[in-house]
PDB file of C-alpha atoms and ligand atoms in Angstrom:
ATOM      1  CA  MET A 126      76.857 -61.249 136.861  1.00 98.00           C
ATOM      2  CA  ASP A 127      80.378 -62.233 135.992  1.00 98.00           C
ATOM      3  CA  ILE A 128      81.886 -60.769 132.867  1.00 98.00           C
ATOM      4  CA  ARG A 129      85.548 -61.390 131.575  1.00 98.00           C
ATOM      5  CA  ILE A 130      87.015 -58.396 130.158  1.00 98.00           C
ATOM      6  CA  ALA A 131      90.384 -57.391 128.504  1.00 98.00           C
ATOM      7  CA  GLY A 132      89.870 -53.777 129.363  1.00 98.00           C
ATOM      8  CA  ILE A 133      87.464 -50.827 129.343  1.00 98.00           C
ATOM      9  CA  ILE A 134      87.769 -47.283 127.759  1.00 98.00           C
ATOM     10  CA  PRO A 135      85.273 -45.299 129.470  1.00 98.00           C
ATOM     11  CA  GLU A 136      85.065 -42.591 126.807  1.00 98.00           C
ATOM     12  CA  SER A 137      86.005 -43.942 123.412  1.00 98.00           C
ATOM     13  CA  PHE A 138      85.623 -41.924 120.198  1.00 97.00           C
ATOM     14  CA  VAL A 139      86.519 -44.514 117.769  1.00 96.00           C
ATOM     15  CA  ASP A 140      84.320 -47.557 118.689  1.00 97.00           C
ATOM     16  CA  GLY A 141      81.230 -46.314 117.140  1.00 98.00           C
ATOM     17  CA  GLU A 142      79.466 -42.995 116.758  1.00 98.00           C
ATOM     18  CA  GLY A 143      79.599 -40.374 119.780  1.00 98.00           C
ATOM     19  CA  ILE A 144      81.178 -40.778 122.998  1.00 98.00           C
ATOM     20  CA  ARG A 145      81.026 -44.414 124.074  1.00 98.00           C
ATOM     21  CA  TYR A 146      81.641 -46.654 126.923  1.00 98.00           C
ATOM     22  CA  ALA A 147      83.791 -49.480 125.130  1.00 98.00           C
ATOM     23  CA  VAL A 148      83.937 -52.883 126.903  1.00 98.00           C
ATOM     24  CA  PHE A 149      86.692 -55.084 125.442  1.00 98.00           C
ATOM     25  CA  MET A 150      85.618 -58.561 126.128  1.00 98.00           C
ATOM     26  CA  GLN A 151      88.093 -61.194 126.872  1.00 98.00           C
ATOM     27  CA  GLY A 152      88.260 -64.211 124.630  1.00 98.00           C
ATOM     28  CA  CYS A 153      88.274 -65.226 120.902  1.00 98.00           C
ATOM     29  CA  THR A 154      88.997 -68.179 119.276  1.00 97.00           C
ATOM     30  CA  ARG A 155      89.103 -66.854 115.789  1.00 97.00           C
ATOM     31  CA  HIS A 156      92.660 -65.878 115.613  1.00 95.00           C
ATOM     32  CA  CYS A 157      92.407 -63.461 112.513  1.00 97.00           C
ATOM     33  CA  GLU A 158      95.894 -62.879 110.933  1.00 97.00           C
ATOM     34  CA  GLY A 159      96.660 -59.355 111.869  1.00 96.00           C
ATOM     35  CA  CYS A 160      94.153 -58.934 114.772  1.00 96.00           C
ATOM     36  CA  GLN A 161      94.924 -55.633 116.631  1.00 92.00           C
ATOM     37  CA  ASN A 162      93.953 -57.163 119.881  1.00 93.00           C
ATOM     38  CA  PRO A 163      95.711 -60.400 120.295  1.00 96.00           C
ATOM     39  CA  ALA A 164      95.986 -60.088 123.941  1.00 97.00           C
ATOM     40  CA  THR A 165      92.210 -60.371 124.051  1.00 98.00           C
ATOM     41  CA  HIS A 166      92.372 -63.949 122.739  1.00 98.00           C
ATOM     42  CA  ALA A 167      93.184 -66.068 125.783  1.00 98.00           C
ATOM     43  CA  LEU A 168      89.790 -67.493 127.126  1.00 98.00           C
ATOM     44  CA  ASP A 169      91.362 -67.428 130.580  1.00 97.00           C
ATOM     45  CA  GLY A 170      92.875 -63.792 130.319  1.00 98.00           C
ATOM     46  CA  GLY A 171      91.902 -60.509 131.325  1.00 98.00           C
ATOM     47  CA  LYS A 172      90.034 -60.106 134.528  1.00 98.00           C
ATOM     48  CA  ILE A 173      86.451 -60.767 135.894  1.00 98.00           C
ATOM     49  CA  MET A 174      84.304 -57.763 136.831  1.00 98.00           C
ATOM     50  CA  ASP A 175      80.674 -57.670 137.828  1.00 98.00           C
ATOM     51  CA  THR A 176      78.303 -56.342 135.249  1.00 98.00           C
ATOM     52  CA  ALA A 177      76.704 -54.205 137.941  1.00 98.00           C
ATOM     53  CA  GLU A 178      79.824 -52.312 138.428  1.00 98.00           C
ATOM     54  CA  ILE A 179      79.896 -51.649 134.664  1.00 98.00           C
ATOM     55  CA  ILE A 180      76.398 -50.505 134.602  1.00 98.00           C
ATOM     56  CA  ALA A 181      76.920 -48.194 137.455  1.00 98.00           C
ATOM     57  CA  ALA A 182      79.938 -46.588 135.653  1.00 98.00           C
ATOM     58  CA  ILE A 183      77.817 -46.040 132.547  1.00 98.00           C
ATOM     59  CA  LYS A 184      75.027 -44.402 134.611  1.00 98.00           C
ATOM     60  CA  ARG A 185      77.423 -41.977 136.165  1.00 98.00           C
ATOM     61  CA  ASN A 186      78.449 -40.395 132.701  1.00 98.00           C
ATOM     62  CA  PRO A 187      75.642 -38.241 131.245  1.00 98.00           C
ATOM     63  CA  LEU A 188      78.184 -37.468 128.183  1.00 98.00           C
ATOM     64  CA  LEU A 189      77.721 -41.086 126.729  1.00 98.00           C
ATOM     65  CA  ALA A 190      75.747 -41.772 123.516  1.00 98.00           C
ATOM     66  CA  GLY A 191      75.975 -45.546 124.379  1.00 98.00           C
ATOM     67  CA  ILE A 192      78.166 -48.593 124.854  1.00 98.00           C
ATOM     68  CA  THR A 193      80.248 -50.714 122.615  1.00 98.00           C
ATOM     69  CA  LEU A 194      80.691 -54.356 123.148  1.00 98.00           C
ATOM     70  CA  THR A 195      83.814 -55.303 121.562  1.00 98.00           C
ATOM     71  CA  GLY A 196      86.811 -57.469 122.146  1.00 95.00           C
ATOM     72  CA  GLY A 197      87.595 -60.389 121.815  1.00 96.00           C
ATOM     73  CA  GLU A 198      84.442 -61.915 120.852  1.00 98.00           C
ATOM     74  CA  PRO A 199      81.325 -60.673 122.706  1.00 98.00           C
ATOM     75  CA  LEU A 200      79.304 -63.541 121.540  1.00 98.00           C
ATOM     76  CA  LEU A 201      81.361 -65.864 123.655  1.00 98.00           C
ATOM     77  CA  GLN A 202      79.974 -64.262 126.836  1.00 98.00           C
ATOM     78  CA  ILE A 203      76.104 -64.008 125.670  1.00 98.00           C
ATOM     79  CA  PRO A 204      74.519 -63.688 128.962  1.00 98.00           C
ATOM     80  CA  ALA A 205      76.945 -60.911 130.256  1.00 98.00           C
ATOM     81  CA  ALA A 206      76.732 -58.977 127.039  1.00 98.00           C
ATOM     82  CA  THR A 207      73.026 -59.321 127.048  1.00 98.00           C
ATOM     83  CA  GLU A 208      72.687 -58.022 130.466  1.00 98.00           C
ATOM     84  CA  LEU A 209      74.995 -54.921 129.695  1.00 98.00           C
ATOM     85  CA  ALA A 210      72.965 -54.280 126.565  1.00 98.00           C
ATOM     86  CA  LYS A 211      69.489 -54.528 128.140  1.00 98.00           C
ATOM     87  CA  ALA A 212      70.585 -52.252 131.010  1.00 98.00           C
ATOM     88  CA  THR A 213      71.977 -49.662 128.511  1.00 98.00           C
ATOM     89  CA  LYS A 214      68.921 -49.547 126.543  1.00 98.00           C
ATOM     90  CA  LYS A 215      67.017 -48.936 129.673  1.00 98.00           C
ATOM     91  CA  LEU A 216      68.936 -45.838 130.296  1.00 98.00           C
ATOM     92  CA  GLY A 217      68.084 -44.513 126.879  1.00 98.00           C
ATOM     93  CA  LEU A 218      71.480 -45.171 125.324  1.00 98.00           C
ATOM     94  CA  ASN A 219      72.458 -47.183 122.316  1.00 98.00           C
ATOM     95  CA  VAL A 220      74.382 -50.302 121.794  1.00 98.00           C
ATOM     96  CA  TRP A 221      76.920 -51.142 119.236  1.00 98.00           C
ATOM     97  CA  CYS A 222      78.398 -54.681 119.122  1.00 98.00           C
ATOM     98  CA  TYR A 223      81.298 -56.071 117.151  1.00 98.00           C
ATOM     99  CA  THR A 224      81.555 -59.788 116.408  1.00 98.00           C
ATOM    100  CA  GLY A 225      83.732 -61.988 114.345  1.00 98.00           C
ATOM    101  CA  PHE A 226      80.618 -63.762 113.197  1.00 98.00           C
ATOM    102  CA  VAL A 227      79.045 -62.672 109.827  1.00 98.00           C
ATOM    103  CA  PHE A 228      75.303 -61.622 110.764  1.00 97.00           C
ATOM    104  CA  GLU A 229      73.735 -64.396 108.855  1.00 96.00           C
ATOM    105  CA  GLU A 230      75.630 -66.950 110.830  1.00 97.00           C
ATOM    106  CA  ILE A 231      75.063 -65.711 114.420  1.00 97.00           C
ATOM    107  CA  PRO A 232      74.182 -68.418 116.619  1.00 96.00           C
ATOM    108  CA  ALA A 233      70.444 -68.508 117.760  1.00 97.00           C
ATOM    109  CA  ALA A 234      71.664 -68.414 121.426  1.00 97.00           C
ATOM    110  CA  ALA A 235      72.447 -64.564 120.666  1.00 98.00           C
ATOM    111  CA  GLN A 236      68.984 -63.718 119.629  1.00 96.00           C
ATOM    112  CA  GLU A 237      67.864 -61.956 122.905  1.00 97.00           C
ATOM    113  CA  LEU A 238      71.387 -60.055 122.766  1.00 98.00           C
ATOM    114  CA  LEU A 239      70.736 -58.710 119.301  1.00 98.00           C
ATOM    115  CA  ASN A 240      67.343 -57.578 120.492  1.00 97.00           C
ATOM    116  CA  PHE A 241      69.058 -54.941 122.453  1.00 98.00           C
ATOM    117  CA  VAL A 242      71.698 -54.062 119.906  1.00 98.00           C
ATOM    118  CA  ASP A 243      71.349 -50.938 117.685  1.00 98.00           C
ATOM    119  CA  VAL A 244      74.216 -51.524 115.280  1.00 98.00           C
ATOM    120  CA  LEU A 245      76.246 -54.582 114.686  1.00 98.00           C
ATOM    121  CA  VAL A 246      79.726 -54.614 113.166  1.00 98.00           C
ATOM    122  CA  ASP A 247      80.116 -58.105 111.754  1.00 98.00           C
ATOM    123  CA  GLY A 248      82.777 -60.454 110.172  1.00 98.00           C
ATOM    124  CA  PRO A 249      86.320 -61.336 111.062  1.00 98.00           C
ATOM    125  CA  PHE A 250      89.172 -59.005 110.235  1.00 98.00           C
ATOM    126  CA  ILE A 251      90.630 -60.072 107.064  1.00 98.00           C
ATOM    127  CA  LEU A 252      94.155 -58.879 106.424  1.00 98.00           C
ATOM    128  CA  SER A 253      93.980 -58.857 102.726  1.00 98.00           C
ATOM    129  CA  GLN A 254      90.944 -56.636 102.895  1.00 98.00           C
ATOM    130  CA  ARG A 255      92.290 -54.108 105.503  1.00 97.00           C
ATOM    131  CA  ASP A 256      91.440 -50.417 104.670  1.00 97.00           C
ATOM    132  CA  LEU A 257      92.614 -47.871 107.103  1.00 95.00           C
ATOM    133  CA  GLU A 258      90.200 -45.331 105.385  1.00 96.00           C
ATOM    134  CA  LEU A 259      87.106 -47.203 106.937  1.00 97.00           C
ATOM    135  CA  ASP A 260      85.017 -45.858 109.617  1.00 95.00           C
ATOM    136  CA  PHE A 261      84.921 -48.050 112.831  1.00 97.00           C
ATOM    137  CA  ARG A 262      86.179 -51.345 111.040  1.00 96.00           C
ATOM    138  CA  GLY A 263      89.346 -52.623 109.970  1.00 96.00           C
ATOM    139  CA  SER A 264      88.727 -54.582 106.877  1.00 98.00           C
ATOM    140  CA  ARG A 265      86.436 -54.289 103.884  1.00 98.00           C
ATOM    141  CA  ASN A 266      84.330 -57.396 104.414  1.00 98.00           C
ATOM    142  CA  GLN A 267      83.133 -56.186 107.893  1.00 98.00           C
ATOM    143  CA  ARG A 268      79.739 -54.353 107.729  1.00 98.00           C
ATOM    144  CA  ILE A 269      78.093 -51.950 109.886  1.00 98.00           C
ATOM    145  CA  ILE A 270      74.613 -53.095 110.096  1.00 98.00           C
ATOM    146  CA  ASN A 271      71.768 -50.983 111.525  1.00 98.00           C
ATOM    147  CA  LEU A 272      69.743 -53.592 113.276  1.00 98.00           C
ATOM    148  CA  ASN A 273      66.767 -51.131 113.925  1.00 98.00           C
ATOM    149  CA  GLU A 274      66.372 -50.624 110.354  1.00 97.00           C
ATOM    150  CA  TRP A 275      66.833 -54.276 109.671  1.00 96.00           C
ATOM    151  CA  ARG A 276      64.023 -55.017 111.990  1.00 96.00           C
ATOM    152  CA  LYS A 277      61.701 -52.712 110.496  1.00 95.00           C
ATOM    153  CA  ALA A 278      62.585 -54.041 107.022  1.00 96.00           C
ATOM    154  CA  ASN A 279      62.248 -57.627 108.094  1.00 92.00           C
ATOM    155  CA  GLY A 280      59.418 -57.485 110.769  1.00 76.00           C
TER     156      GLY A 280
HETATM  157  S1  SF4 B 523      87.428 -61.760 115.515  1.00 59.10           S
HETATM  158 FE1  SF4 B 523      88.230 -59.772 116.220  1.00 59.10          FE
HETATM  159  S2  SF4 B 523      89.245 -60.041 118.186  1.00 59.10           S
HETATM  160 FE2  SF4 B 523      88.896 -62.268 117.252  1.00 59.10          FE
HETATM  161  S3  SF4 B 523      90.869 -62.647 116.209  1.00 59.10           S
HETATM  162 FE3  SF4 B 523      89.477 -61.781 114.722  1.00 59.10          FE
HETATM  163  S4  SF4 B 523      89.971 -59.398 114.819  1.00 59.10           S
HETATM  164 FE4  SF4 B 523      90.755 -60.409 116.715  1.00 59.10          FE
END
């Protein structure tokens, strides 16, 4: 399946816990003031890859704890994000996903994707709430939500 990406960091230490294969997905319409990745905004930017190519690269690295879907806005490419997340879970690895949506407002179309996500980092970057001390997020409004715990608590 095609996926439009801005870039890949095959071994990232800053996009979640452990060594992670970070996929920076291309496209975001939110344009948060102070966004660190403005080059990821153009919906027709970046380059097209095949998700199979990405999954093969993930399989080849035994050091990975998991993958991180980030961007850009991963929820603008739900089918491709779902395919990557599902394949990653099949490999016994975990999935982190960043989104500019707040958890409670995530579109229903992303439900299947969320089933394969362990940790969601939600919400837009808000410059007035920027905090350089935070782990894995840029502003205080953003939350690191353990979806496994959330599923246990909410059935
Ligand atoms: S949602 Fe993320 S990628 Fe999009 S503009 Fe905001 S900070 Fe940048």
